[in-house]
Short mmCIF file of C-alpha atoms in Angstrom, two decimals:
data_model
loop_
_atom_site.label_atom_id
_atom_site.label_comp_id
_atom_site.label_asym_id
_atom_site.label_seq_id
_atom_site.Cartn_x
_atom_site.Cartn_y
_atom_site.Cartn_z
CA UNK A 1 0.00 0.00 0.00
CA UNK A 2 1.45 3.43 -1.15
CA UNK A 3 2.12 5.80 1.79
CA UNK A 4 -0.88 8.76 1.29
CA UNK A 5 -0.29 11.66 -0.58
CA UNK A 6 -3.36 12.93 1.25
CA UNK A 7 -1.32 15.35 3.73
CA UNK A 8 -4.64 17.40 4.34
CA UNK A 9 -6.08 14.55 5.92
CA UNK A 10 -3.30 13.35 8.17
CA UNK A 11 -4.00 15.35 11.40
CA UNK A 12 -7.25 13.74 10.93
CA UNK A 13 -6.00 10.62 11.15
CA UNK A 14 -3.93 10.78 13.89
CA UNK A 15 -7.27 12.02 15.56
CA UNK A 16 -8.62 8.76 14.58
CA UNK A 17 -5.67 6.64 15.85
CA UNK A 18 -6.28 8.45 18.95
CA UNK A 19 -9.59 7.48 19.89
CA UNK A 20 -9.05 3.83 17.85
CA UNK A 21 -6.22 3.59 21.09
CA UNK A 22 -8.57 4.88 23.86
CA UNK A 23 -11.71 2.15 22.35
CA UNK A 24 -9.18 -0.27 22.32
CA UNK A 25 -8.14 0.15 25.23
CA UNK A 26 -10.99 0.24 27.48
CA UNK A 27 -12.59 -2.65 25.69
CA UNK A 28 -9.23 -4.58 26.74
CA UNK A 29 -9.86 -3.18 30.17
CA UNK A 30 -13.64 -4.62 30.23
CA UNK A 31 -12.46 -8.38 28.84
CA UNK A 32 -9.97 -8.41 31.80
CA UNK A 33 -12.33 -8.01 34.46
CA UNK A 34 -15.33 -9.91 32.56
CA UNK A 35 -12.53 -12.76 32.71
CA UNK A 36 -11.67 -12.18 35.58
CA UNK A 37 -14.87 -12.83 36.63
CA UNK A 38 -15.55 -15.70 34.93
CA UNK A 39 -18.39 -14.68 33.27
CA UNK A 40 -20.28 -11.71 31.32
CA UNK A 41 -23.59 -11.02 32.48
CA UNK A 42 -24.55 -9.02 29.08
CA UNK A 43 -26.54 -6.44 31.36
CA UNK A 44 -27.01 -2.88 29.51
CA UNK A 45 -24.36 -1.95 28.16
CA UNK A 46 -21.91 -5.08 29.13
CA UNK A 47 -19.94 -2.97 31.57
CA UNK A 48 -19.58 -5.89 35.18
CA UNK A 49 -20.49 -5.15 38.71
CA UNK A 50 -19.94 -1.70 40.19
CA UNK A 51 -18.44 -0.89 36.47
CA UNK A 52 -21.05 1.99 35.72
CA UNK A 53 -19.04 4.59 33.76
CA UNK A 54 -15.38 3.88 35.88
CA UNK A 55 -12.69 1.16 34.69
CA UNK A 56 -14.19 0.05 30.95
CA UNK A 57 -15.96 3.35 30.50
CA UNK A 58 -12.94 5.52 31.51
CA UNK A 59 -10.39 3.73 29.37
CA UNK A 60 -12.16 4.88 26.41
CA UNK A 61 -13.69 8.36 27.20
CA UNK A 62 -11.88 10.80 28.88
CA UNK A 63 -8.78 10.02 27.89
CA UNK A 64 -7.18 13.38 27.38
CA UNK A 65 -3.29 13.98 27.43
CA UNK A 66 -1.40 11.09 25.82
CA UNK A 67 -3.65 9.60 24.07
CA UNK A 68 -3.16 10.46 20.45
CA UNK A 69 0.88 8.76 20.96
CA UNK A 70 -1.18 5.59 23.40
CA UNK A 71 2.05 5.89 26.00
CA UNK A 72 0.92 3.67 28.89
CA UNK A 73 2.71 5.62 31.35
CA UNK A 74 0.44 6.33 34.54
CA UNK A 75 -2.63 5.78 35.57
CA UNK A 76 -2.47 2.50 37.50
CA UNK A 77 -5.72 1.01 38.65
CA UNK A 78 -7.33 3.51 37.46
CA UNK A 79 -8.80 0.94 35.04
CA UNK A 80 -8.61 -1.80 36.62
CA UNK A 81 -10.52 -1.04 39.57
CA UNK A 82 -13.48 0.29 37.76
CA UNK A 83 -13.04 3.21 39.73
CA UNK A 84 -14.20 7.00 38.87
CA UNK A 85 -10.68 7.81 38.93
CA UNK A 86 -9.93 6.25 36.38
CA UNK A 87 -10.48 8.65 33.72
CA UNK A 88 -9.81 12.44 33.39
CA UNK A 89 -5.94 13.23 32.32
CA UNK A 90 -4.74 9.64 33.33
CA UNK A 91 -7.24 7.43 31.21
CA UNK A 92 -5.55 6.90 28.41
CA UNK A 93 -2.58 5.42 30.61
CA UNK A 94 -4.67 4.23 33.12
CA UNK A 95 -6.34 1.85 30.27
CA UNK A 96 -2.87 0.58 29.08
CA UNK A 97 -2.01 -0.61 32.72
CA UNK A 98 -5.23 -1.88 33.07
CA UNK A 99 -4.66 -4.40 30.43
CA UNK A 100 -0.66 -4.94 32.42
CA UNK A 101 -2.17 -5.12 35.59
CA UNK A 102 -5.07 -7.76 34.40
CA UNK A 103 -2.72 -10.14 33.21
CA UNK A 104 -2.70 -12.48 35.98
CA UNK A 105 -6.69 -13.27 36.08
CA UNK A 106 -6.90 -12.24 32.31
CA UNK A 107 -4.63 -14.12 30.64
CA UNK A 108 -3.54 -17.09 33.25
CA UNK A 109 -7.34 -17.60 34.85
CA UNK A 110 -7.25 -21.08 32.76
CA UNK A 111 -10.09 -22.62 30.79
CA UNK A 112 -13.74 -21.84 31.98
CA UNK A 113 -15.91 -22.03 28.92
CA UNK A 114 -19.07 -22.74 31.10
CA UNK A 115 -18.97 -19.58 32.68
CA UNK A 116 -17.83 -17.60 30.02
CA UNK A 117 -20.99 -18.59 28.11
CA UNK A 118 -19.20 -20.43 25.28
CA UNK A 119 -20.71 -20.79 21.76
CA UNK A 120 -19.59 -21.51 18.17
CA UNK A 121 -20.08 -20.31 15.10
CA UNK A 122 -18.87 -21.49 11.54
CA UNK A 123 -17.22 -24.85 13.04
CA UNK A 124 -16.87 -26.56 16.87
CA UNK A 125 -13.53 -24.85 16.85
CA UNK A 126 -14.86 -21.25 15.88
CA UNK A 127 -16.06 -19.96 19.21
CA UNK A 128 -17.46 -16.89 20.27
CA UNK A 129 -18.17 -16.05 24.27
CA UNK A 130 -20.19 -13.69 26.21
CA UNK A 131 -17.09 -11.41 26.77
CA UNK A 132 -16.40 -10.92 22.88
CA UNK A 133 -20.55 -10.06 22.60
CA UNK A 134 -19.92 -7.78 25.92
CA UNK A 135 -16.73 -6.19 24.06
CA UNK A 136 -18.37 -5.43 20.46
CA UNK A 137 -21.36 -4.12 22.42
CA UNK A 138 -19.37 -1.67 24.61
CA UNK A 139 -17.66 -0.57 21.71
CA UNK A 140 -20.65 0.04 19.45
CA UNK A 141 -22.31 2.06 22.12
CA UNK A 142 -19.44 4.29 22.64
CA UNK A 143 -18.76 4.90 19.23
CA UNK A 144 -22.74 5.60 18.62
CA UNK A 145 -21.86 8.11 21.63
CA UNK A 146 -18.62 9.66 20.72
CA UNK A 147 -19.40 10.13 16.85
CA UNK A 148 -22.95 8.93 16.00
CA UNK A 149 -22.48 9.67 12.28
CA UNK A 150 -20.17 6.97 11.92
CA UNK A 151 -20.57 3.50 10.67
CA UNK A 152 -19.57 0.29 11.97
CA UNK A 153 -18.87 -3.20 10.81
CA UNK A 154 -17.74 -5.51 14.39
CA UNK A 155 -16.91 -9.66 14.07
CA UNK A 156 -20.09 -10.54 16.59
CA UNK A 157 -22.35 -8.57 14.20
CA UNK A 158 -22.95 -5.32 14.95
CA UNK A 159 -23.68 -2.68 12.13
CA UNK A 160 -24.35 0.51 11.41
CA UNK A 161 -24.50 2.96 8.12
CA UNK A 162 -22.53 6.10 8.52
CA UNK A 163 -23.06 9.12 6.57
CA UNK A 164 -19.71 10.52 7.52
CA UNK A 165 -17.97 8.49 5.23
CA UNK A 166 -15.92 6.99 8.24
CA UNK A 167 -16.82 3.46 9.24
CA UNK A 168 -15.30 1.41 12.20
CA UNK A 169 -13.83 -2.04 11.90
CA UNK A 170 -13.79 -3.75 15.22
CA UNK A 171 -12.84 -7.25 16.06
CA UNK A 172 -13.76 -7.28 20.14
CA UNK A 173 -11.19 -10.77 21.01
CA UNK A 174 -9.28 -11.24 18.34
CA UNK A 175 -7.50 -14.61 19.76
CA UNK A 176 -11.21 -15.62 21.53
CA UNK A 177 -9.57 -19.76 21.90
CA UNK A 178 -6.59 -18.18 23.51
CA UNK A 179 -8.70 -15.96 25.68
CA UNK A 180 -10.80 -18.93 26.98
CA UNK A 181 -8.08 -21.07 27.76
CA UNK A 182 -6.28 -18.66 29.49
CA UNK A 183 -2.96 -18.68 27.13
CA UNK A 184 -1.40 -15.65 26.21
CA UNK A 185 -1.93 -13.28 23.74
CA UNK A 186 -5.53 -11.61 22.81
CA UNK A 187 -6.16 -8.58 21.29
CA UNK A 188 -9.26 -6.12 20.80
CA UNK A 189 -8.83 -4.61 17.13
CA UNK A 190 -10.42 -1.07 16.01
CA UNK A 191 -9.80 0.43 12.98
CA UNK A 192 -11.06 3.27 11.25
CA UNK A 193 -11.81 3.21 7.05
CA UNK A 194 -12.60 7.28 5.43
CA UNK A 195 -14.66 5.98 2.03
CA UNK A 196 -13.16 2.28 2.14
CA UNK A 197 -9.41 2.89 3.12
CA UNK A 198 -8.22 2.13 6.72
CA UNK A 199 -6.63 5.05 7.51
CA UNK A 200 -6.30 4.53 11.28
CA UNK A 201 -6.17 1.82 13.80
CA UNK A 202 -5.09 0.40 17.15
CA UNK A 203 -4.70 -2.98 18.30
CA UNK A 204 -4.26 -3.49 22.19
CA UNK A 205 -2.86 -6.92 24.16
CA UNK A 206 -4.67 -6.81 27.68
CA UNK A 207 -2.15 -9.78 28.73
CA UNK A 208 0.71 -7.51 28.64
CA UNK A 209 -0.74 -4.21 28.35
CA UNK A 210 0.64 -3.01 25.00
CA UNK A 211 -1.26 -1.25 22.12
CA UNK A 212 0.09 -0.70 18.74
CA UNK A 213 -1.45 1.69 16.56
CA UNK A 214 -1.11 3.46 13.70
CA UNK A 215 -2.12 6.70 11.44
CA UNK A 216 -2.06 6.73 7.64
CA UNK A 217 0.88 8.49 6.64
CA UNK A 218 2.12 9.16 10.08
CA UNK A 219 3.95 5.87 10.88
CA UNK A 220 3.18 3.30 13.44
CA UNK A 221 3.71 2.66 17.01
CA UNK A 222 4.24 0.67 20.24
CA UNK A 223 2.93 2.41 23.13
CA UNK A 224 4.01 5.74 21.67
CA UNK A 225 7.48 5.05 20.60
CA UNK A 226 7.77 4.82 17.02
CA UNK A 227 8.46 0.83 15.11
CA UNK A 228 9.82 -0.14 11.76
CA UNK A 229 13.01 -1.11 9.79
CA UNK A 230 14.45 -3.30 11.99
CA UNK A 231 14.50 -7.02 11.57
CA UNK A 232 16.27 -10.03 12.60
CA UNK A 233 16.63 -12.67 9.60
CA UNK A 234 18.76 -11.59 6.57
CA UNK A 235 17.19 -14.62 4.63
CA UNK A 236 14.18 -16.75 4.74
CA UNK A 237 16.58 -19.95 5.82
CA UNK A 238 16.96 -17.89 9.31
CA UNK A 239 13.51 -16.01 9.43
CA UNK A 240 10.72 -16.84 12.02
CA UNK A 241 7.87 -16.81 9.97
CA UNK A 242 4.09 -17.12 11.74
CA UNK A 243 0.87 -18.52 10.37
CA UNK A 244 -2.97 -19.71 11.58
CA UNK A 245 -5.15 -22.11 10.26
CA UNK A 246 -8.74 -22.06 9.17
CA UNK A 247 -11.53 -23.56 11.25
CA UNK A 248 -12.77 -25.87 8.15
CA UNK A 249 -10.90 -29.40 8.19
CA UNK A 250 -10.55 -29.92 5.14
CA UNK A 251 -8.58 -25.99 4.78
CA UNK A 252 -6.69 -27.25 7.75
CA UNK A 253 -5.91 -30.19 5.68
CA UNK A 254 -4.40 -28.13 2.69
CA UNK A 255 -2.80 -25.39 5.35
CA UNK A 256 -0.98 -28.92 6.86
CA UNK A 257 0.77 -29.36 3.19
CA UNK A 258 2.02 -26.18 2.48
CA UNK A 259 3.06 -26.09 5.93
CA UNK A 260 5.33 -28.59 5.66
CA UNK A 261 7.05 -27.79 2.59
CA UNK A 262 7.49 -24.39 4.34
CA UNK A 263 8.60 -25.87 7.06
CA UNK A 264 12.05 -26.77 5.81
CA UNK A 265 13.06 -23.95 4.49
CA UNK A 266 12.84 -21.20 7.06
CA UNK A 267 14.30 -20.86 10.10
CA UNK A 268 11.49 -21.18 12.68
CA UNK A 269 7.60 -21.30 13.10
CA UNK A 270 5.08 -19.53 15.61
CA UNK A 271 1.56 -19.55 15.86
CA UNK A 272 0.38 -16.63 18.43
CA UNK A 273 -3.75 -16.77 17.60
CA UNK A 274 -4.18 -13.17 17.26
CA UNK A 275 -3.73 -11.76 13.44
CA UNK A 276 -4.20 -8.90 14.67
CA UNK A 277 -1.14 -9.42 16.52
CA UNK A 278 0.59 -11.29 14.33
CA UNK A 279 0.70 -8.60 11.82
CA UNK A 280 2.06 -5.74 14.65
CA UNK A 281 5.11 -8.03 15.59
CA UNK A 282 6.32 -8.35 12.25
CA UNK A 283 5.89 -4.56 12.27
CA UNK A 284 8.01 -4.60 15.32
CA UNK A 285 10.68 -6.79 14.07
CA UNK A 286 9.79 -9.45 16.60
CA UNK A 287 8.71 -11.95 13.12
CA UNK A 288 10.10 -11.65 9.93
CA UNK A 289 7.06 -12.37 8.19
CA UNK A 290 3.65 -13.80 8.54
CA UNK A 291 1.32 -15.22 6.65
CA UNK A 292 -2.38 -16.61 6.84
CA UNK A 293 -5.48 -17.67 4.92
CA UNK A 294 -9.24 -16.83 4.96
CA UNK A 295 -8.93 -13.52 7.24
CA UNK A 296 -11.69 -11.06 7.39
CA UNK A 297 -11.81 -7.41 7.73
CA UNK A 298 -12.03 -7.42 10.99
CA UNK A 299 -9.09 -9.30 11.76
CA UNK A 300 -6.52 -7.52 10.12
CA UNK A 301 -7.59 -3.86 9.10
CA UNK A 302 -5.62 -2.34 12.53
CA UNK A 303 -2.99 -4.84 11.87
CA UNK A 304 -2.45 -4.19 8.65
CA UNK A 305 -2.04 -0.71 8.84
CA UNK A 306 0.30 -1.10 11.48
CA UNK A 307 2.60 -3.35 9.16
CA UNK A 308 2.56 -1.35 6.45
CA UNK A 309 3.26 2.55 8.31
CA UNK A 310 6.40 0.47 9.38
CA UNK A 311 7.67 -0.56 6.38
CA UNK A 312 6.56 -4.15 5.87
CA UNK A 313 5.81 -5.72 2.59
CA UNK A 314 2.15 -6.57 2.33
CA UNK A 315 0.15 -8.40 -0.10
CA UNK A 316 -1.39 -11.65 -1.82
CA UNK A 317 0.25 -14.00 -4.11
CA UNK A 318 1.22 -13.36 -7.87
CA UNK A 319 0.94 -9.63 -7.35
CA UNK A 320 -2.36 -8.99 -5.91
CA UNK A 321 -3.37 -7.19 -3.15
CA UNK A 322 -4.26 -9.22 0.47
CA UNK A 323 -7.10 -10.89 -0.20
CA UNK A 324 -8.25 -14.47 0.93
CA UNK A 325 -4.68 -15.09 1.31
CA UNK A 326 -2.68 -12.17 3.07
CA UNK A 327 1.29 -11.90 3.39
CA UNK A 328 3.31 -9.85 5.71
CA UNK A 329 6.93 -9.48 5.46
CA UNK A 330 10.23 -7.44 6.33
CA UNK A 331 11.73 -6.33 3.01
CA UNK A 332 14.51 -8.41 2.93
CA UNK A 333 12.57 -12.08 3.07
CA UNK A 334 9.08 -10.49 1.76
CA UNK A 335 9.73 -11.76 -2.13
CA UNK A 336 11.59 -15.18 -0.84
CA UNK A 337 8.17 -15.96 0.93
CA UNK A 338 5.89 -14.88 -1.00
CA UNK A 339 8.01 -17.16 -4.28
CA UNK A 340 7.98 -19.75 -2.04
CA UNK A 341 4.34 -19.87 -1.14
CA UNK A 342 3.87 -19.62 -4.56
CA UNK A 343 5.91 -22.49 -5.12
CA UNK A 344 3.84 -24.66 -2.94
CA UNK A 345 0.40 -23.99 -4.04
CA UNK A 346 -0.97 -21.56 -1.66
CA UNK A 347 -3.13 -20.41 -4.41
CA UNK A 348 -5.09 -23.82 -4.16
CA UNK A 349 -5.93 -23.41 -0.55
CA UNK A 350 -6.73 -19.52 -0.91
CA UNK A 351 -9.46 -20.93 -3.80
CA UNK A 352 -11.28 -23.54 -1.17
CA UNK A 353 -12.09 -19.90 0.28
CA UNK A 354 -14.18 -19.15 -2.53
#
């Protein structure tokens, strides 16, 4: 994607990136407490016990200084008591530690699916729980709020028509398997598309309490600090490259094969769960590349952003844009992988996709 040569529109967007961080945030701080404890209720508005407008609501309204750059630098349990305090000047880094701070019951609370109110969608292994429902919900109502001319598009189905031209892209747990087992990481994913183009996003891991986010044409970030241009792996023989699999079997099935002619020829594998994720650490240098089929809008419109304001090379296969197949990579393995998927027929298993 070329940088934007729409400079009129780039204070704008860092606007946008701003309150993408602050929605992100405090729906990260409401899926820590909601797992935390054990369950979602789904009363009103989704915010838990004693919530009213304090931990959830204050990590995404009130943010004030610091929020357009995300820095989680204050603000301590502000969010993750649920407390009043939490919001004025020290929201937006009172959400960030929130999602540090909820790590223990958040992220190592261990499987509960019962009281999580576990369901599935497209497959057994596509779930969905209360919390993500809880998580889209508090960010629909906040953004119908905040700007009410705005559309939305969320993974748990919410939608609205905008007439502002902006719509929101939200994805409430992106890593929902990982966030019901208790395994770390999850994300919650917001981006923001001006007449089809994502042209700001944030994606936020309550496990560890980071948010990456990004502004088109202003560059990307980690908590602030600005990421890009520095990888690891010279060649694909040394790179760690990360992937996920589709919930169909038979998908799975074809994913297996080209895994393992990929497999030999790189350095290492990971598999996080979160494309949302995925796609900010290769924009961190922490992966060389990633690749993965069947993703959706919601999964990696934030992430992809991300990737790209830092320099990675995004795309499809034989010179198309990310489509049923998407591939994210540091320049210097980006056409090695991309060949080599090629090579091994990822075409076939992008077509299974429809």
């Amino acid at each position: 994607m070329p940088r934007a040569d729409d400079s009129d529109h780039t204070d704008d967007h860092t606007e946008l990136m701003a309150l993408a961080v602050r929605l992100a945030r405090g729906a990260g701080s409401l899926t820590v407490r909601l797992r935390a404890d054990g369950r979602a209720d789904g009363r009103g508005d989704g915010r838990p016990d004693g919530g009213a407008d304090g931990g959830a609501d204050g990590g995404a309204e009130g943010r004030g200084d610091g929020s357009a750059d995300g820095r989680p630098d204050g603000g301590g349990d502000g969010g993750a008591d649920g407390g009043a305090e939490g919001r004025g000047d020290g929201g937006a880094e009172g959400g960030g530690d929130c999602g540090a701070e909820g790590r223990g019951d958040g992220a190592d609370g261990g499987a509960d699916g019962g009281s999580l109110g576990v369901a599935v969608k497209s497959s057994p292994t596509d779930v969905v729980t209360d919390v993500d429902r809880a998580s889209e919900r508090w960010l629909a109502d906040e953004l119908a709020r905040l700007r009410p001319d705005d559309g939305l598009l969320g993974e748990e189905g919410a939608h609205r028509p905008g007439g502002s031209g902006v719509r929101w892209v939200v994805d409430p747990i992106d890593g929902t398997v990982n966030f019901l087992y208790g395994l770390r990481p999850y994300a919650v994913s917001v981006a923001a598309e001006r007449d089809g183009q994502v042209v700001a996003g944030a994606v936020h891991d309550p496990t560890s309490g980071e948010t990456f986010s990004a502004a088109l044409g202003a560059g990307a970030y980690l908590d602030g600090a600005p990421i890009g241009g520095r990888w690891v792996a010279a060649e694909l023989a040394t790179a760690v490259i990360a992937t996920g699999f589709g919930y169909d079997a038979g998908v799975r099935a074809g994913q297996g094969e080209v895994l393992a002619g990929l497999l030999p020829r790189i350095g290492n594998l990971r598999r996080l769960g979160s494309a949302a994720l995925d796609l900010c650490y290769v924009a961190a240098g922490r992966l060389d590349g990633y690749y993965e089929h069947g993703l959706k809008d919601w999964d990696r419109a934030a992430g992809l952003l991300v990737a790209t304001e830092a320099g990675v090379v995004v795309g499809g296969l034989r010179g198309r844009p990310p489509g049923v197949l998407t591939v994210a990579a540091s320049p210097t393995v980006a056409a090695e992988l991309t060949t080599l998927l090629e090579e091994l027929g990822a075409d076939d298993i992008a077509d299974l996709y429809g």
